[in-house]
mmCIF file of C-alpha atoms in Angstrom:
data_model
loop_
_atom_site.group_PDB
_atom_site.id
_atom_site.type_symbol
_atom_site.label_atom_id
_atom_site.label_comp_id
_atom_site.label_asym_id
_atom_site.label_seq_id
_atom_site.Cartn_x
_atom_site.Cartn_y
_atom_site.Cartn_z
ATOM 1 C CA UNK A 158 2.434 16.955 -8.020
ATOM 2 C CA UNK A 159 -1.184 17.047 -8.934
ATOM 3 C CA UNK A 160 -2.060 17.079 -12.694
ATOM 4 C CA UNK A 161 -3.803 20.328 -12.688
ATOM 5 C CA UNK A 162 -0.613 22.045 -11.458
ATOM 6 C CA UNK A 163 1.605 20.354 -13.748
ATOM 7 C CA UNK A 164 -0.616 21.122 -16.814
ATOM 8 C CA UNK A 165 -0.338 24.931 -16.014
ATOM 9 C CA UNK A 166 3.319 24.808 -15.357
ATOM 10 C CA UNK A 167 3.914 23.092 -18.646
ATOM 11 C CA UNK A 168 1.711 25.451 -20.662
ATOM 12 C CA UNK A 169 3.522 28.367 -19.096
ATOM 13 C CA UNK A 170 6.812 26.967 -20.202
ATOM 14 C CA UNK A 171 5.422 26.182 -23.735
ATOM 15 C CA UNK A 172 4.214 29.908 -23.948
ATOM 16 C CA UNK A 173 7.737 31.088 -22.840
ATOM 17 C CA UNK A 174 9.103 29.767 -26.054
ATOM 18 C CA UNK A 175 9.581 32.227 -28.945
ATOM 19 C CA UNK A 176 6.186 32.471 -30.781
ATOM 20 C CA UNK A 177 7.498 30.842 -33.925
ATOM 21 C CA UNK A 178 8.504 27.762 -32.017
ATOM 22 C CA UNK A 179 4.948 26.960 -30.661
ATOM 23 C CA UNK A 180 2.613 27.263 -33.575
ATOM 24 C CA UNK A 181 2.320 23.575 -34.853
ATOM 25 C CA UNK A 182 1.284 20.252 -33.733
ATOM 26 C CA UNK A 183 4.596 18.852 -34.519
ATOM 27 C CA UNK A 184 6.277 21.562 -32.244
ATOM 28 C CA UNK A 185 3.802 20.624 -29.522
ATOM 29 C CA UNK A 186 4.753 17.079 -29.704
ATOM 30 C CA UNK A 187 8.482 17.679 -29.722
ATOM 31 C CA UNK A 188 8.012 19.934 -26.697
ATOM 32 C CA UNK A 189 5.953 17.206 -25.020
ATOM 33 C CA UNK A 190 8.670 14.709 -25.486
ATOM 34 C CA UNK A 191 11.236 17.074 -24.102
ATOM 35 C CA UNK A 192 9.342 18.061 -21.027
ATOM 36 C CA UNK A 193 7.469 14.825 -20.218
ATOM 37 C CA UNK A 194 9.771 13.643 -17.324
ATOM 38 C CA UNK A 195 10.377 17.118 -15.711
ATOM 39 C CA UNK A 196 7.115 17.252 -13.771
ATOM 40 C CA UNK A 197 6.220 14.125 -11.620
ATOM 41 C CA UNK A 198 2.537 14.331 -11.687
ATOM 42 C CA UNK A 199 0.046 11.745 -10.493
ATOM 43 C CA UNK A 200 -1.149 9.659 -13.209
ATOM 44 C CA UNK A 201 -0.616 5.823 -12.998
ATOM 45 C CA UNK A 202 -2.661 4.802 -15.993
ATOM 46 C CA UNK A 203 -1.356 6.939 -18.821
ATOM 47 C CA UNK A 204 1.979 7.571 -20.652
ATOM 48 C CA UNK A 205 3.394 11.000 -19.536
ATOM 49 C CA UNK A 206 4.168 11.881 -23.227
ATOM 50 C CA UNK A 207 0.761 11.213 -24.215
ATOM 51 C CA UNK A 208 -0.825 13.158 -21.436
ATOM 52 C CA UNK A 209 1.492 16.156 -22.010
ATOM 53 C CA UNK A 210 0.991 15.944 -25.796
ATOM 54 C CA UNK A 211 -2.849 15.951 -25.277
ATOM 55 C CA UNK A 212 -2.602 18.993 -22.970
ATOM 56 C CA UNK A 213 -0.511 21.075 -25.636
ATOM 57 C CA UNK A 214 -2.655 20.228 -28.652
ATOM 58 C CA UNK A 215 -5.790 20.941 -26.755
ATOM 59 C CA UNK A 216 -4.288 24.392 -25.798
ATOM 60 C CA UNK A 217 -3.209 25.032 -29.546
ATOM 61 C CA UNK A 218 -6.606 23.967 -30.763
ATOM 62 C CA UNK A 219 -8.436 26.189 -28.302
ATOM 63 C CA UNK A 220 -6.414 29.159 -29.190
ATOM 64 C CA UNK A 221 -6.991 28.605 -32.994
ATOM 65 C CA UNK A 222 -10.515 28.673 -32.527
ATOM 66 C CA UNK A 223 -10.663 32.081 -30.665
ATOM 67 C CA UNK A 224 -11.326 33.816 -34.028
ATOM 68 C CA UNK A 225 -9.706 36.665 -35.844
ATOM 69 C CA UNK A 226 -11.192 39.237 -33.497
ATOM 70 C CA UNK A 227 -9.042 38.068 -30.685
ATOM 71 C CA UNK A 228 -5.524 39.499 -30.107
ATOM 72 C CA UNK A 229 -2.656 38.190 -32.172
ATOM 73 C CA UNK A 230 -5.221 36.735 -34.565
ATOM 74 C CA UNK A 231 -6.454 34.074 -32.074
ATOM 75 C CA UNK A 232 -3.585 33.633 -29.668
ATOM 76 C CA UNK A 233 -4.722 35.318 -26.569
ATOM 77 C CA UNK A 234 -1.941 35.653 -23.725
ATOM 78 C CA UNK A 235 -2.299 32.577 -21.414
ATOM 79 C CA UNK A 236 -2.330 34.786 -18.270
ATOM 80 C CA UNK A 237 -4.957 37.124 -19.515
ATOM 81 C CA UNK A 238 -8.427 37.096 -17.852
ATOM 82 C CA UNK A 239 -11.824 37.999 -19.047
ATOM 83 C CA UNK A 240 -12.270 40.511 -16.127
ATOM 84 C CA UNK A 241 -9.206 42.444 -17.430
ATOM 85 C CA UNK A 242 -9.975 46.039 -18.408
ATOM 86 C CA UNK A 243 -9.547 47.158 -21.884
ATOM 87 C CA UNK A 244 -10.887 44.142 -23.678
ATOM 88 C CA UNK A 245 -13.325 44.272 -26.546
ATOM 89 C CA UNK A 246 -16.535 42.365 -26.262
ATOM 90 C CA UNK A 247 -15.344 39.644 -28.670
ATOM 91 C CA UNK A 248 -11.931 39.338 -26.703
ATOM 92 C CA UNK A 249 -13.875 39.035 -23.401
ATOM 93 C CA UNK A 250 -16.274 36.503 -24.691
ATOM 94 C CA UNK A 251 -13.334 34.413 -26.100
ATOM 95 C CA UNK A 252 -11.486 34.475 -22.993
ATOM 96 C CA UNK A 253 -14.577 33.333 -21.008
ATOM 97 C CA UNK A 254 -15.089 30.411 -23.476
ATOM 98 C CA UNK A 255 -11.409 29.415 -22.822
ATOM 99 C CA UNK A 256 -11.665 30.032 -19.047
ATOM 100 C CA UNK A 257 -14.815 27.776 -18.828
ATOM 101 C CA UNK A 258 -13.189 25.024 -20.903
ATOM 102 C CA UNK A 259 -10.145 25.086 -18.618
ATOM 103 C CA UNK A 260 -12.228 24.848 -15.538
ATOM 104 C CA UNK A 261 -14.014 21.737 -17.083
ATOM 105 C CA UNK A 262 -10.808 20.233 -17.922
ATOM 106 C CA UNK A 263 -9.316 20.933 -14.466
ATOM 107 C CA UNK A 264 -12.336 19.500 -12.938
ATOM 108 C CA UNK A 265 -12.344 16.337 -15.077
ATOM 109 C CA UNK A 266 -8.573 15.668 -14.440
ATOM 110 C CA UNK A 267 -9.050 16.078 -10.722
ATOM 111 C CA UNK A 268 -11.916 13.599 -10.660
ATOM 112 C CA UNK A 269 -9.886 11.225 -12.889
ATOM 113 C CA UNK A 270 -7.003 11.547 -10.503
ATOM 114 C CA UNK A 271 -9.193 10.924 -7.465
ATOM 115 C CA UNK A 272 -10.719 7.772 -8.897
ATOM 116 C CA UNK A 273 -7.440 6.428 -10.180
ATOM 117 C CA UNK A 274 -5.975 6.814 -6.798
ATOM 118 C CA UNK A 275 -8.881 5.294 -4.887
ATOM 119 C CA UNK A 276 -8.706 2.256 -7.233
ATOM 120 C CA UNK A 277 -4.910 2.027 -6.630
ATOM 121 C CA UNK A 278 -5.525 1.985 -2.815
ATOM 122 C CA UNK A 279 -8.268 -0.586 -3.226
ATOM 123 C CA UNK A 280 -6.022 -2.812 -5.241
ATOM 124 C CA UNK A 281 -3.064 -2.258 -2.862
ATOM 125 C CA UNK A 282 -5.468 -3.368 0.079
ATOM 126 C CA UNK A 283 -6.608 -6.385 -1.770
ATOM 127 C CA UNK A 284 -3.006 -7.392 -2.437
ATOM 128 C CA UNK A 285 -2.165 -6.902 1.210
ATOM 129 C CA UNK A 286 -4.970 -8.874 2.382
ATOM 130 C CA UNK A 287 -4.274 -11.650 0.114
ATOM 131 C CA UNK A 288 -0.616 -11.759 1.180
ATOM 132 C CA UNK A 289 -1.072 -11.260 5.021
ATOM 133 C CA UNK A 290 -4.395 -13.008 5.450
ATOM 134 C CA UNK A 291 -7.863 -11.610 6.592
ATOM 135 C CA UNK A 292 -8.225 -9.082 9.321
ATOM 136 C CA UNK A 293 -9.213 -10.648 12.683
ATOM 137 C CA UNK A 294 -11.576 -9.654 15.544
ATOM 138 C CA UNK A 295 -9.783 -8.844 18.773
ATOM 139 C CA UNK A 296 -10.417 -11.845 21.148
ATOM 140 C CA UNK A 297 -8.571 -13.402 24.077
ATOM 141 C CA UNK A 298 -7.893 -16.369 21.859
ATOM 142 C CA UNK A 299 -5.652 -14.239 19.545
ATOM 143 C CA UNK A 300 -1.955 -15.656 19.591
ATOM 144 C CA UNK A 301 0.749 -13.463 20.882
ATOM 145 C CA UNK A 302 2.353 -13.091 17.584
ATOM 146 C CA UNK A 303 -0.600 -11.772 15.823
ATOM 147 C CA UNK A 304 0.334 -8.459 14.033
ATOM 148 C CA UNK A 305 -1.483 -5.418 15.309
ATOM 149 C CA UNK A 306 -1.956 -4.356 11.769
ATOM 150 C CA UNK A 307 -4.262 -7.409 11.243
ATOM 151 C CA UNK A 308 -6.605 -6.962 14.168
ATOM 152 C CA UNK A 309 -9.693 -4.985 13.874
ATOM 153 C CA UNK A 310 -9.284 -2.315 16.639
ATOM 154 C CA UNK A 311 -10.914 1.066 16.369
ATOM 155 C CA UNK A 312 -9.141 3.722 14.577
ATOM 156 C CA UNK A 313 -8.202 5.493 17.893
ATOM 157 C CA UNK A 314 -6.955 2.269 19.502
ATOM 158 C CA UNK A 315 -4.953 1.382 16.358
ATOM 159 C CA UNK A 316 -3.358 4.732 16.188
ATOM 160 C CA UNK A 317 -2.408 4.613 19.921
ATOM 161 C CA UNK A 318 -0.864 1.297 19.486
ATOM 162 C CA UNK A 319 1.317 2.536 16.609
ATOM 163 C CA UNK A 320 2.431 5.569 18.440
ATOM 164 C CA UNK A 321 3.638 3.329 21.291
ATOM 165 C CA UNK A 322 5.401 1.364 18.562
ATOM 166 C CA UNK A 323 3.564 -1.994 19.480
ATOM 167 C CA UNK A 324 3.794 -4.646 16.845
ATOM 168 C CA UNK A 325 2.057 -7.672 18.089
ATOM 169 C CA UNK A 326 -0.873 -8.603 20.546
ATOM 170 C CA UNK A 327 1.653 -9.979 22.912
ATOM 171 C CA UNK A 328 3.366 -6.721 23.243
ATOM 172 C CA UNK A 329 0.033 -5.093 24.087
ATOM 173 C CA UNK A 330 -0.794 -7.704 26.748
ATOM 174 C CA UNK A 331 2.533 -7.029 28.447
ATOM 175 C CA UNK A 332 2.516 -3.169 28.397
ATOM 176 C CA UNK A 333 1.343 -1.346 31.408
ATOM 177 C CA UNK A 334 -1.993 0.581 31.781
ATOM 178 C CA UNK A 335 -0.044 3.766 32.781
ATOM 179 C CA UNK A 336 1.991 3.683 29.384
ATOM 180 C CA UNK A 337 -1.298 3.186 27.391
ATOM 181 C CA UNK A 338 -3.167 5.882 29.185
ATOM 182 C CA UNK A 339 -0.449 8.323 28.612
ATOM 183 C CA UNK A 340 -0.727 7.915 24.776
ATOM 184 C CA UNK A 341 -2.372 10.928 22.966
ATOM 185 C CA UNK A 342 -6.258 10.483 22.479
ATOM 186 C CA UNK A 343 -6.357 7.115 24.639
ATOM 187 C CA UNK A 344 -8.760 7.401 27.479
ATOM 188 C CA UNK A 345 -10.027 5.049 30.143
ATOM 189 C CA UNK A 346 -12.677 3.903 27.881
ATOM 190 C CA UNK A 347 -10.290 2.845 25.135
ATOM 191 C CA UNK A 348 -8.062 1.262 27.819
ATOM 192 C CA UNK A 349 -10.945 -0.765 29.321
ATOM 193 C CA UNK A 350 -12.275 -1.774 25.804
ATOM 194 C CA UNK A 351 -8.764 -3.053 24.715
ATOM 195 C CA UNK A 352 -8.126 -4.992 27.978
ATOM 196 C CA UNK A 353 -11.409 -6.693 27.895
ATOM 197 C CA UNK A 354 -11.157 -7.722 24.184
ATOM 198 C CA UNK A 355 -7.675 -9.095 24.806
ATOM 199 C CA UNK A 356 -8.642 -11.098 27.766
ATOM 200 C CA UNK A 357 -6.880 -8.912 30.546
ATOM 201 C CA UNK A 358 -9.786 -7.491 32.669
ATOM 202 C CA UNK A 359 -7.647 -6.976 35.841
ATOM 203 C CA UNK A 360 -7.198 -3.918 37.615
ATOM 204 C CA UNK A 361 -3.656 -3.587 36.235
ATOM 205 C CA UNK A 362 -4.735 -5.060 32.961
ATOM 206 C CA UNK A 363 -1.034 -6.087 32.154
ATOM 207 C CA UNK A 364 0.343 -9.614 31.864
ATOM 208 C CA UNK A 365 3.680 -10.200 33.379
ATOM 209 C CA UNK A 366 6.499 -10.461 30.643
ATOM 210 C CA UNK A 367 6.562 -13.795 29.113
ATOM 211 C CA UNK A 368 3.522 -15.187 30.729
ATOM 212 C CA UNK A 369 0.959 -16.720 28.494
ATOM 213 C CA UNK A 370 -2.850 -16.019 28.869
ATOM 214 C CA UNK A 371 -4.805 -18.769 30.575
#
């Protein structure tokens, strides 16, 4: 679940409590401890309790700052919008301030989640490369037992080989052109390129099972 969605759902639950149970920072902290594990939002770098606590305290602080001219002496209903009819100028202004701050917070959270996810994927890739070894160019000299995942095929060829459930270079050398050409988004150009790079430029482009390349 994305952080933005989790934050809105948690604040809605917070606002569903009786008013006297959602007035103080301590009440917000207790609620954060209670609900921190209910929503599994994407955040690998922060403690869920601290994240939820920050959301609730920020919401409380924002409502306290709306001023005595807002409804309920500063606590505007969470679902009320600045475009709703019947609002005073002070109420409409207060709601616009809150909406702008929430939009900024949502954007910042989305950006943070994006960068955290990109960094996590980069670290996973580095760990995988360190464990499995460097990526290899497709050449006729590649051993049969070379995993397909370690070969620098184009994205189209790589996807087609996965679709055919091929695991090694040897399996690719032994599968027929007819089978490969039947794969989605795999044309004659991709077939010719694959066969040439793996050292099988013949018409059929397939090596007999068990036969090693010359």
